[in-house]
mmCIF file of C-alpha atoms in Angstrom:
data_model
loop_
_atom_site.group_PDB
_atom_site.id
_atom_site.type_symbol
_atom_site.label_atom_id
_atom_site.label_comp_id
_atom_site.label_asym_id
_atom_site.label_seq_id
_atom_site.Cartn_x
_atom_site.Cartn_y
_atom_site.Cartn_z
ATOM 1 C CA UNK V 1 -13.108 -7.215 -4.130
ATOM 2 C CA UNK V 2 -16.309 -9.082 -4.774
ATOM 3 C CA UNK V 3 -16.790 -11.753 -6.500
ATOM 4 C CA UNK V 4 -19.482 -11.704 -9.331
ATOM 5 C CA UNK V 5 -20.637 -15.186 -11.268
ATOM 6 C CA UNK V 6 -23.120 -15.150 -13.842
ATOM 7 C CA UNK V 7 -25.250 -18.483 -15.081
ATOM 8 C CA UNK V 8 -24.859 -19.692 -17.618
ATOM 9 C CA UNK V 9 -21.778 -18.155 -19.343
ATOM 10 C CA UNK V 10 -23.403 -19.099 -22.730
ATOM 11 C CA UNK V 11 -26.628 -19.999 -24.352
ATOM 12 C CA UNK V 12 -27.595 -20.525 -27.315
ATOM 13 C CA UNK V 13 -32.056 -20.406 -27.976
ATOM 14 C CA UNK V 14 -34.427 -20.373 -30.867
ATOM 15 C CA UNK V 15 -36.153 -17.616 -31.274
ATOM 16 C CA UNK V 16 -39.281 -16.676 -29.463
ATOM 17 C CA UNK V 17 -37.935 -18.482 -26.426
ATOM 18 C CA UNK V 18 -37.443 -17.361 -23.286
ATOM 19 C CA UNK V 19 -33.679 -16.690 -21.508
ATOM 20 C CA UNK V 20 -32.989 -16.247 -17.828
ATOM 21 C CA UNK V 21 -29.485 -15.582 -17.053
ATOM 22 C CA UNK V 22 -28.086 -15.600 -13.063
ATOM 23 C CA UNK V 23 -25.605 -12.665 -11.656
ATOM 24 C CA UNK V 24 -24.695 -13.928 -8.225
ATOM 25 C CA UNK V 25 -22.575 -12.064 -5.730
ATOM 26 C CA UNK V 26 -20.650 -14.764 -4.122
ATOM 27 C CA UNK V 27 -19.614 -12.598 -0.829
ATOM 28 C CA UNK V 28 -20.443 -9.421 -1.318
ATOM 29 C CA UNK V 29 -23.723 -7.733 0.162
ATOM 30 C CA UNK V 30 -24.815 -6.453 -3.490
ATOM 31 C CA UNK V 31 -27.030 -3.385 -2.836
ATOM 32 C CA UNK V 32 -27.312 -2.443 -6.300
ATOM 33 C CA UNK V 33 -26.413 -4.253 -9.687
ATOM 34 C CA UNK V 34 -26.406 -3.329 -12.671
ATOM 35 C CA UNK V 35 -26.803 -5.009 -16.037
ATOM 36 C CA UNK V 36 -25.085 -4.182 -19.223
ATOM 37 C CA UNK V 37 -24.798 -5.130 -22.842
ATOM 38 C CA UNK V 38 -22.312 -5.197 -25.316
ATOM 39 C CA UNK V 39 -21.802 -5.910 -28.858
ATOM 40 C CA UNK V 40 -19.152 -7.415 -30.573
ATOM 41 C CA UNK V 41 -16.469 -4.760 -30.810
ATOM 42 C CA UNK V 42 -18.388 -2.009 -29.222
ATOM 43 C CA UNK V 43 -18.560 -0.617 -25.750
ATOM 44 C CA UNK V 44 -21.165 -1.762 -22.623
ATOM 45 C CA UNK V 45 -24.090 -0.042 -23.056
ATOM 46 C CA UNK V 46 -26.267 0.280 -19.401
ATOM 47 C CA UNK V 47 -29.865 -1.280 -19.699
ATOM 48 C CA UNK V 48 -30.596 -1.336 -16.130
ATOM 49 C CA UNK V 49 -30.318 -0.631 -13.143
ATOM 50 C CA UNK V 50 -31.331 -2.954 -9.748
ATOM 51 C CA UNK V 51 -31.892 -2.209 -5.964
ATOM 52 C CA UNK V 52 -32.553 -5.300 -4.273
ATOM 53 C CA UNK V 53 -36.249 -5.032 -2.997
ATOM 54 C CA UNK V 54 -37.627 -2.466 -5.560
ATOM 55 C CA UNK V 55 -38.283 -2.390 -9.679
ATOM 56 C CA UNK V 56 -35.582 -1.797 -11.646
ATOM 57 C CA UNK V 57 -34.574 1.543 -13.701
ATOM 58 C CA UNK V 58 -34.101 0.868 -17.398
ATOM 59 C CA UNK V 59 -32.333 3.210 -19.472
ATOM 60 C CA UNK V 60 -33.743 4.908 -22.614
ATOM 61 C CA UNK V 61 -34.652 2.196 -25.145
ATOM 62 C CA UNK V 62 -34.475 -0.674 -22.975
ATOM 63 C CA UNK V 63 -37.801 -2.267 -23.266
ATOM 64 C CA UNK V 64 -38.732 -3.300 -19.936
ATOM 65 C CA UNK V 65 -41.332 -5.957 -20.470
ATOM 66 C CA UNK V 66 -38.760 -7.747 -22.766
ATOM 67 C CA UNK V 67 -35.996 -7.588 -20.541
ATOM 68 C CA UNK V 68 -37.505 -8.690 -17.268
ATOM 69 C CA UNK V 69 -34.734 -7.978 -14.297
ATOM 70 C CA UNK V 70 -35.635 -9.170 -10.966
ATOM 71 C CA UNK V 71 -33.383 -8.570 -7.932
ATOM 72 C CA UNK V 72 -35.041 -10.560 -4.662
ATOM 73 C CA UNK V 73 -31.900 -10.691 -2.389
ATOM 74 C CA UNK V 74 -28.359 -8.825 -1.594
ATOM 75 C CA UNK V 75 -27.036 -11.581 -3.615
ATOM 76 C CA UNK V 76 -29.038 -12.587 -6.525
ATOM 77 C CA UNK V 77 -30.600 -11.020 -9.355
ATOM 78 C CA UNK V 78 -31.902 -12.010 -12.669
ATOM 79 C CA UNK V 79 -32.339 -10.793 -16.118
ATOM 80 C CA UNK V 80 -34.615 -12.585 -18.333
ATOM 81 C CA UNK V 81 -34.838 -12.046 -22.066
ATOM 82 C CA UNK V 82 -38.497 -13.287 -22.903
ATOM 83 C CA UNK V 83 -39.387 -13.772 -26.466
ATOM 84 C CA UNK V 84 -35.914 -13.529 -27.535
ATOM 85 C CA UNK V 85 -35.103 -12.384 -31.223
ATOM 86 C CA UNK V 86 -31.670 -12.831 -33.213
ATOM 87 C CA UNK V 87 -31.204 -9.197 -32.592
ATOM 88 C CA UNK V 88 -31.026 -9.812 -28.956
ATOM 89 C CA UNK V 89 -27.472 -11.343 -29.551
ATOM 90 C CA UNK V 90 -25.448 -10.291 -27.799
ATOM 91 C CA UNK V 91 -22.856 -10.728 -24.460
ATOM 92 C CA UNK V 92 -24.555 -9.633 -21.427
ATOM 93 C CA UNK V 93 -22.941 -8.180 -18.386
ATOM 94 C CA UNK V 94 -24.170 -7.968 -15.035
ATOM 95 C CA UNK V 95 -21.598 -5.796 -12.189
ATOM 96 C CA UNK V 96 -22.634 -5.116 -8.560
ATOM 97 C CA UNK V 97 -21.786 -1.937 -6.009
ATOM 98 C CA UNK V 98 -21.819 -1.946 -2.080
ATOM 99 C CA UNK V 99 -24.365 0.296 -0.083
ATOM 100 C CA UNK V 100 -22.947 4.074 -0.804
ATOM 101 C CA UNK V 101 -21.645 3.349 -3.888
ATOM 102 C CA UNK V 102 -17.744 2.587 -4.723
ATOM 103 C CA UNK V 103 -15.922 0.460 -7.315
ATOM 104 C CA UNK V 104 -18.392 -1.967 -9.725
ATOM 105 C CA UNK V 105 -17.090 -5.109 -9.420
ATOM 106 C CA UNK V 106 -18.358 -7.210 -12.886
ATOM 107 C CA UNK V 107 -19.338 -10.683 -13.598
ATOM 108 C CA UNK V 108 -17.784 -12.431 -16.595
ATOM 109 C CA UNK V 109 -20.832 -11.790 -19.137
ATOM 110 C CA UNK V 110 -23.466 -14.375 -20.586
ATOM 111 C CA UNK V 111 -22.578 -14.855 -23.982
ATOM 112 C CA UNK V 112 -26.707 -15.075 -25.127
ATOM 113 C CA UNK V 113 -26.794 -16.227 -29.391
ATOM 114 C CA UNK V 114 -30.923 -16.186 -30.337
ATOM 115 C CA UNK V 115 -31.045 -18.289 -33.469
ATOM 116 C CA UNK P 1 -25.644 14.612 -20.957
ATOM 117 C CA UNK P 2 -22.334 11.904 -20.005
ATOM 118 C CA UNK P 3 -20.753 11.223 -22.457
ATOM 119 C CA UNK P 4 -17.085 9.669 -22.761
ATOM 120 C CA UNK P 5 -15.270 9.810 -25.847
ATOM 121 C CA UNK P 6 -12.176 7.370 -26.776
ATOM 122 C CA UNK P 7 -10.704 8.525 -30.127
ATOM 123 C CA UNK P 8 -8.697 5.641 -30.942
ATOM 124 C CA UNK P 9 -10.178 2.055 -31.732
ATOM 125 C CA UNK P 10 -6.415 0.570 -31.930
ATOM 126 C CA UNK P 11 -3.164 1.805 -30.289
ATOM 127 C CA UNK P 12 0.036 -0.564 -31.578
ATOM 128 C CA UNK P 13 3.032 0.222 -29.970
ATOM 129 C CA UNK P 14 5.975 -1.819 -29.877
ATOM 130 C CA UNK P 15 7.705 -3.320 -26.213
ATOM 131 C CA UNK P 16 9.127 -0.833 -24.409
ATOM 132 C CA UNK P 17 7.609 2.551 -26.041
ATOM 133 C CA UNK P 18 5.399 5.067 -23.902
ATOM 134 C CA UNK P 19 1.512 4.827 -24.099
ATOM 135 C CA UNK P 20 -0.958 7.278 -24.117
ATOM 136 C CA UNK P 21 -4.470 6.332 -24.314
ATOM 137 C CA UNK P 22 -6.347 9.094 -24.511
ATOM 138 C CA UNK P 23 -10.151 9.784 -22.962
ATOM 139 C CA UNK P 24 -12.169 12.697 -22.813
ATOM 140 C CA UNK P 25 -15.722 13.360 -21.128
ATOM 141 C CA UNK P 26 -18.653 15.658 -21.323
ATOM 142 C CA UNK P 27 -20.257 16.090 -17.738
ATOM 143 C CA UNK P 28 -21.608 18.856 -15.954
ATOM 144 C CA UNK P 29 -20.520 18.695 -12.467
ATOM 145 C CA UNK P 30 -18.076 17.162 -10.514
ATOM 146 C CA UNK P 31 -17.816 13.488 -12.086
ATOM 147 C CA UNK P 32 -15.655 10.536 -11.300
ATOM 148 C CA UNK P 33 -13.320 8.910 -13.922
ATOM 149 C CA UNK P 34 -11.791 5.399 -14.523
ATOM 150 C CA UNK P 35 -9.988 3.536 -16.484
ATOM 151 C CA UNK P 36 -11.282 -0.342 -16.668
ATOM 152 C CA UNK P 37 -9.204 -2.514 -18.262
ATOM 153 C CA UNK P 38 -10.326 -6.472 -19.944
ATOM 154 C CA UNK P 39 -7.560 -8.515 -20.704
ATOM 155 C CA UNK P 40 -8.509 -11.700 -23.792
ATOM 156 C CA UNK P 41 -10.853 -13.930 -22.210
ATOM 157 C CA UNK P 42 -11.106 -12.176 -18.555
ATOM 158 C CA UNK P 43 -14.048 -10.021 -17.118
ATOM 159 C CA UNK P 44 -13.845 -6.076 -17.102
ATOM 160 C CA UNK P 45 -11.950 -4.557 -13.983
ATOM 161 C CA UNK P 46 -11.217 -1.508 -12.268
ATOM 162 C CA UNK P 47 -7.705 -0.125 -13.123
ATOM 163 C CA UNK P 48 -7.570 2.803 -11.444
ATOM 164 C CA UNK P 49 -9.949 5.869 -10.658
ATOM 165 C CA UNK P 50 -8.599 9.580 -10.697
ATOM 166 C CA UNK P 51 -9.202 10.018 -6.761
ATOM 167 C CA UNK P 52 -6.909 7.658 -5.750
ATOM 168 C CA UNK P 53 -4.490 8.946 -8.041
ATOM 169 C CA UNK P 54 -2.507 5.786 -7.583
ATOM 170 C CA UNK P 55 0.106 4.166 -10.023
ATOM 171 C CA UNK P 56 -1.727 0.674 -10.882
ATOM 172 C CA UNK P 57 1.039 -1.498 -13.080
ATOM 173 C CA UNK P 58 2.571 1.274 -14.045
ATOM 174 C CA UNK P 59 0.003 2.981 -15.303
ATOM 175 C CA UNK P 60 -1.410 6.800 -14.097
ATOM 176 C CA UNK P 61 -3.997 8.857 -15.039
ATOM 177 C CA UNK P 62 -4.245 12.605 -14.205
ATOM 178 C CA UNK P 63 -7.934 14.449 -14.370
ATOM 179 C CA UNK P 64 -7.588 17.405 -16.237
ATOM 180 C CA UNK P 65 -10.822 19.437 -15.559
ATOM 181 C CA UNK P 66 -9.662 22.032 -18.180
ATOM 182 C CA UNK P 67 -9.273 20.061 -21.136
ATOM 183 C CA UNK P 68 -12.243 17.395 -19.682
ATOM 184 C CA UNK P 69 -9.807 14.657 -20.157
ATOM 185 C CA UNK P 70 -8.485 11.703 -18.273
ATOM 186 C CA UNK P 71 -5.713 10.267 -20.673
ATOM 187 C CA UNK P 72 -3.699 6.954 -19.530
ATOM 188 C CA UNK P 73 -0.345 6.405 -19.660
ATOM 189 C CA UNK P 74 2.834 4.381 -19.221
ATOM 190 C CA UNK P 75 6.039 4.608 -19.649
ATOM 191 C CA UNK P 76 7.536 1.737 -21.001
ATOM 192 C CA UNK P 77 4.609 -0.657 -22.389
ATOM 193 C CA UNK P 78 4.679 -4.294 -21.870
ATOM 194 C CA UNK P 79 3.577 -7.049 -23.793
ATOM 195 C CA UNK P 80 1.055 -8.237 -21.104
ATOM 196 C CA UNK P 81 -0.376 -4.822 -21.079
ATOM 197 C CA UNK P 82 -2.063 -5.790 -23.930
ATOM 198 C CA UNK P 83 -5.759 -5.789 -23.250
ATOM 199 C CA UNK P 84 -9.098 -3.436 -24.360
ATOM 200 C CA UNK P 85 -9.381 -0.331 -22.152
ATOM 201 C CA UNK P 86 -12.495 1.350 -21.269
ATOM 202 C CA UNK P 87 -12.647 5.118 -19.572
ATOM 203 C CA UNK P 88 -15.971 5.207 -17.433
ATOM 204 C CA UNK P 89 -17.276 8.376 -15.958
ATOM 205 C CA UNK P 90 -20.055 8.474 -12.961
ATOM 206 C CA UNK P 91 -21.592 10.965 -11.284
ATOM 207 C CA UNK P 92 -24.853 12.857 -10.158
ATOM 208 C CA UNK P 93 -27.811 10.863 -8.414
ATOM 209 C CA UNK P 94 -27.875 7.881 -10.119
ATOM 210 C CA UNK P 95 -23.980 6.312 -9.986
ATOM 211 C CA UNK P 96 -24.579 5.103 -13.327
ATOM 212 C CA UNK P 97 -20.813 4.565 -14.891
ATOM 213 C CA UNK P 98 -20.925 5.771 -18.711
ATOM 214 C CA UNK P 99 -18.181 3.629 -20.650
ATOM 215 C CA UNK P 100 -16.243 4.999 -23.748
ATOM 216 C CA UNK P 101 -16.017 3.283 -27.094
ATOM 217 C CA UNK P 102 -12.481 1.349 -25.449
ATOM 218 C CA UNK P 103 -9.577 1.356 -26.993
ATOM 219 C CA UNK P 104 -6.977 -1.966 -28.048
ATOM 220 C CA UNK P 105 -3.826 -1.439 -26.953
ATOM 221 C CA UNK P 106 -1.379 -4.309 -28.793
ATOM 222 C CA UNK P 107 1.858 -4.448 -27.116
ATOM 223 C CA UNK P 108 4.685 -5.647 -30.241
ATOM 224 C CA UNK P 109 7.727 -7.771 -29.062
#
């Protein structure tokens, strides 16, 4: 299967900062990726979704202009967190899928704490 | 709409016993189902998915499109078996996976 880093694994910000956090598909052509977040003790909840080359699709009440998500190559795609909030805490989780779809293979999450 | 429904937060069962996690879904359509699994301190992965219908460590799942559910089992739980489960659905246009709540299976010695 793939194999799916994400930079930096944990970061801690003051609030109103900005956060950009790295999913990197090490050796896998990553057509589409997909971020995710999840609370402590709850399930991962889809914010967006990526096609390398094109804007991104966020899910209902994903605010797109504070989570910025930029996907420039088969490999590489960012999610920034602009004027982060303590709210925003939270683990984030990026996974990526092959051309045609097939198994999501998932980094190991950003743990992002906005103080 | 998807939805994915995990009823239990917490399943304790001691070495040995059978396990039945249980999963149900709400899609319209022909959806796929999996189970993910995230052992402490490891990144989500793909257990199994109901078209394979493959055994994965012992573990099977069987779609049943009548009772829209997609329960996991074993046998005889392990100790490293212990982990946080997730049941995913996907389908339609978009191949967005929809996760349940998860569930916490602890495996007692």
């Amino acid at each position: 299967g793939a194999v799916v880093s994400q930079h930096p694994s944990r970061v801690i910000c003051k609030s109103g900062t900005s956060v950009k956090i790295e999913c990197r598909s090490l050796d896998f052509q990553a057509t589409t990726m997909f971020w995710y977040r999840q609370f402590p003790k709850q399930s991962l909840m889809l914010m967006a979704t990526s096609n390398e080359g094109s804007k991104a699709t966020y899910e209902q009440g994903v605010e797109k202009d504070k989570f910025l998500i930029n996907h420039a190559s088969l490999t590489l795609s960012t999610l920034t967190v602009t004027s982060a909030h303590p709210e925003d805490s939270s683990f984030y989780i990026c996974s990526v899928e092959g051309a045609g779809g097939g198994e999501q293979f998932f980094g190991p999450g950003t743990r992002l704490t906005v103080l | 709409a998807q939805r994915v429904t995990q009823p239990e937060k917490l399943l304790s069962v001691f070495k040995g016993a059978p396990v039945e996690l249980k999963c149900n879904y709400s899609y319209s359509g022909s959806p796929e189902l999996f189970w993910y699994v995230q052992y402490s301190r490891q990144r989500l992965q793909l257990l199994l998915r109901h078209i394979s219908r493959e055994s994965i460590k012992g573990f099977t799942a069987d779609l049943n499109k009548g009772e829209t559910s997609f329960h996991l089992k074993k046998p005889f739980a392990q100790e490293e078996d212990s982990a946080m489960y997730y049941c995913a659905v996907r389908g339609g246009a978009t191949n967005k996976l929809i996760f349940g709540t998860g569930t916490l299976l602890a495996v007692q010695p």
